[in-house]
């Protein structure tokens, strides 16, 4: 047996322990849910490992979790005979926290104790919830197949001790030395009630010692015999008719560590040439790591009720990564590997069917008379669902119907308008669905490009999410109507209509104006200069030539460090604006150049461009204003 070693906690863990000890008391019973969930994971891992190496069972194939308490010692103990940990794994999993879960948990704190305690499990810091109720925690563990055990002890005060111990049984035992005001957890009925509430559907027996009434002592007497206190039934294998909403909610909270109820559950059993069961959940709130590239996927894969792997990303596409739940197949081998999953036809069929069920359910939510439920879903997961337009060509039409946008119909920042709503409001002669992409909703709503569309009463989609540029590049049409950017030079339908009313003399004057400005600016600054009919209040705007990358896309590529070929804009002038009329009357080349540059640069600023020489623009504007004054 080795000497005791003392180690310091990682700084973030130390912060977290202080928080647990001094702040979070609103849902203190969740410590038991978290520790039971961890024990269940350890049992799952052993059962899977033992498929290929039966010796890991060490002759004990009955996997279970045991809960006990000692009133005199004031301790509660949670034990399992699962996979266990080595000394190095204890340090990695408990003393260090290699991932950023702890840090992100601390960053997400709101100060509301009830809400903050609900975050514990979501951020992978469930073990530390022990310190809500305990002033000292002792963990003893031995990895299955090894001979050395490890004891970890801490009072949550910045350090912990490690020592080698002998441990007859594989697995892990955690003993909580309760604080003075935590006597409620030294009661069998209180503990059993917590287990029933949070962990009834854990897929392993949870055991406690039996009791019988002692007539002489007038109290319950604890026996040596153990009894199971949870159902230990895989909920997904039970008929839907036998399950209540509460059953579904409790199971969701067990697998997701989410304290809230799910927004919806989808439970299906498939029989025939392919046999599998799926129980999928849609959360109400987005997880903290929704946009983390290294995030864990939310599905657990079982084969004939034997846990195979967590985060089975092969069973659900990336854009549905928020879906939680389990899929249990009877048609996959128990020793299935990630490599087999990648090229397995059974997995492909399960994945396709699961995606269809999720999208169909979202479609029902969206069509409901009271669609607040879908609006709430969209606010949380809408940007992720938009990724499906790029990622999932097979379900492109279904996803398109689920999309919601802000539009000039109401100018609201909330995305509530479906493409079908837009199409239903279109006039018979409108040829396309028009949109504008900008960095922010305010920039989109205030763009000069909208002036003519507002005047004509034509609705425009206001797109400002980062993914929107990619979305419209993959969503070319909806219900036979082409999607068209209003910042594109290709709006011939409006130009042709306006030009019919012009006389030949007007056309010559406008041609002379554009030639004069184009000569003043030169080919280095603009690709072309045109007269526009899309403006009513602004003197000028810039558009991208047909087939070229939009200005918004260029800015996004540059922010990602990509080199983008320099593109020259097309400058469009409003011939009815006072400033343009003034420019048209000028004949001094230097003055024409200054005014032309001023109109070009202010149009670029209105589009969100970054001027190469902002100081020169300010100097030029002041000079022109002084001359006008």
Coordinates of N, CA and C in Angstrom, one line a residue, residues 270 272-278 301-304 314-316 327-334 336-337 339-355 357:
X270 N -40.2 -0.5 -34.7 CA -40.2 -0.9 -36.1 C -40.0 -2.4 -36.1
X272 N -40.3 -6.1 -38.7 CA -40.4 -6.6 -40.1 C -39.0 -7.0 -40.5
X273 N -38.6 -6.6 -41.7 CA -37.3 -6.9 -42.2 C -36.2 -6.2 -41.4
X274 N -36.6 -5.1 -40.7 CA -35.6 -4.4 -39.9 C -36.3 -4.2 -38.5
X275 N -35.6 -4.6 -37.4 CA -36.2 -4.4 -36.1 C -35.4 -3.5 -35.3
X276 N -36.0 -2.4 -34.8 CA -35.4 -1.5 -33.9 C -36.4 -0.6 -33.2
X277 N -36.0 -0.1 -32.1 CA -36.9 0.8 -31.3 C -36.1 2.1 -31.2
X278 N -36.9 3.2 -31.3 CA -36.2 4.6 -31.1 C -37.1 5.4 -30.1
X301 N -26.6 4.4 -28.5 CA -26.9 3.3 -29.3 C -26.9 2.0 -28.4
X302 N -28.0 1.2 -28.5 CA -28.1 0.0 -27.8 C -28.3 -1.1 -28.9
X303 N -27.8 -2.3 -28.6 CA -28.1 -3.5 -29.4 C -28.7 -4.5 -28.4
X304 N -29.9 -4.9 -28.7 CA -30.6 -5.8 -27.8 C -30.5 -5.4 -26.3
X314 N -23.4 8.8 -36.1 CA -23.8 8.1 -37.4 C -25.3 7.9 -37.5
X315 N -26.0 8.1 -36.4 CA -27.5 7.8 -36.4 C -28.3 9.1 -36.5
X316 N -27.6 10.2 -36.6 CA -28.4 11.5 -36.7 C -27.5 12.5 -37.4
X327 N -31.5 4.6 -29.5 CA -31.9 3.7 -30.5 C -31.4 2.4 -30.2
X328 N -32.3 1.4 -30.2 CA -32.0 0.0 -29.8 C -32.3 -0.9 -31.0
X329 N -31.2 -1.5 -31.5 CA -31.4 -2.3 -32.8 C -31.2 -3.8 -32.4
X330 N -32.0 -4.6 -33.1 CA -31.8 -6.1 -33.0 C -31.0 -6.6 -34.2
X331 N -30.6 -5.7 -35.1 CA -30.0 -6.2 -36.4 C -28.5 -5.8 -36.5
X332 N -27.9 -5.4 -35.4 CA -26.5 -5.0 -35.4 C -25.8 -6.0 -34.5
X333 N -24.5 -6.3 -34.8 CA -23.7 -7.2 -33.9 C -23.4 -6.5 -32.6
X334 N -23.3 -7.3 -31.5 CA -22.9 -6.7 -30.2 C -21.6 -6.0 -30.2
X336 N -20.3 -4.2 -32.5 CA -20.2 -3.2 -33.6 C -19.2 -2.1 -33.2
X337 N -18.5 -1.7 -34.2 CA -17.5 -0.6 -34.0 C -17.9 0.6 -34.8
X339 N -16.3 2.0 -37.1 CA -16.0 1.8 -38.5 C -17.1 1.0 -39.2
X340 N -17.7 0.0 -38.5 CA -18.8 -0.7 -39.1 C -20.0 0.2 -39.2
X341 N -20.2 1.0 -38.2 CA -21.4 2.0 -38.3 C -21.3 2.9 -39.5
X342 N -20.1 3.3 -39.9 CA -20.0 4.2 -41.0 C -20.4 3.6 -42.3
X343 N -20.4 2.3 -42.5 CA -20.7 1.7 -43.8 C -21.7 0.6 -43.7
X344 N -22.6 0.7 -42.7 CA -23.6 -0.3 -42.5 C -25.0 0.1 -43.1
X345 N -25.6 -0.7 -43.9 CA -26.9 -0.4 -44.5 C -28.0 -0.3 -43.5
X346 N -27.9 -1.2 -42.4 CA -28.9 -1.1 -41.4 C -28.9 0.3 -40.7
X347 N -27.7 0.7 -40.4 CA -27.6 2.1 -39.8 C -28.1 3.1 -40.7
X348 N -27.8 3.0 -42.0 CA -28.3 4.0 -43.0 C -29.9 4.1 -43.0
X349 N -30.5 2.9 -42.9 CA -32.0 2.9 -42.9 C -32.5 3.5 -41.6
X350 N -31.9 3.1 -40.5 CA -32.4 3.6 -39.2 C -32.2 5.1 -39.2
X351 N -31.1 5.6 -39.6 CA -30.8 7.0 -39.7 C -31.9 7.8 -40.5
X352 N -32.1 7.3 -41.7 CA -33.1 7.9 -42.6 C -34.5 8.0 -42.0
X353 N -34.9 6.9 -41.4 CA -36.2 6.8 -40.8 C -36.3 7.8 -39.6
X354 N -35.2 7.8 -38.8 CA -35.2 8.7 -37.6 C -35.3 10.1 -38.0
X355 N -34.5 10.5 -39.0 CA -34.6 11.9 -39.5 C -36.0 12.3 -40.0
X357 N -38.8 11.0 -39.0 CA -39.7 11.2 -37.9 C -39.5 12.5 -37.2

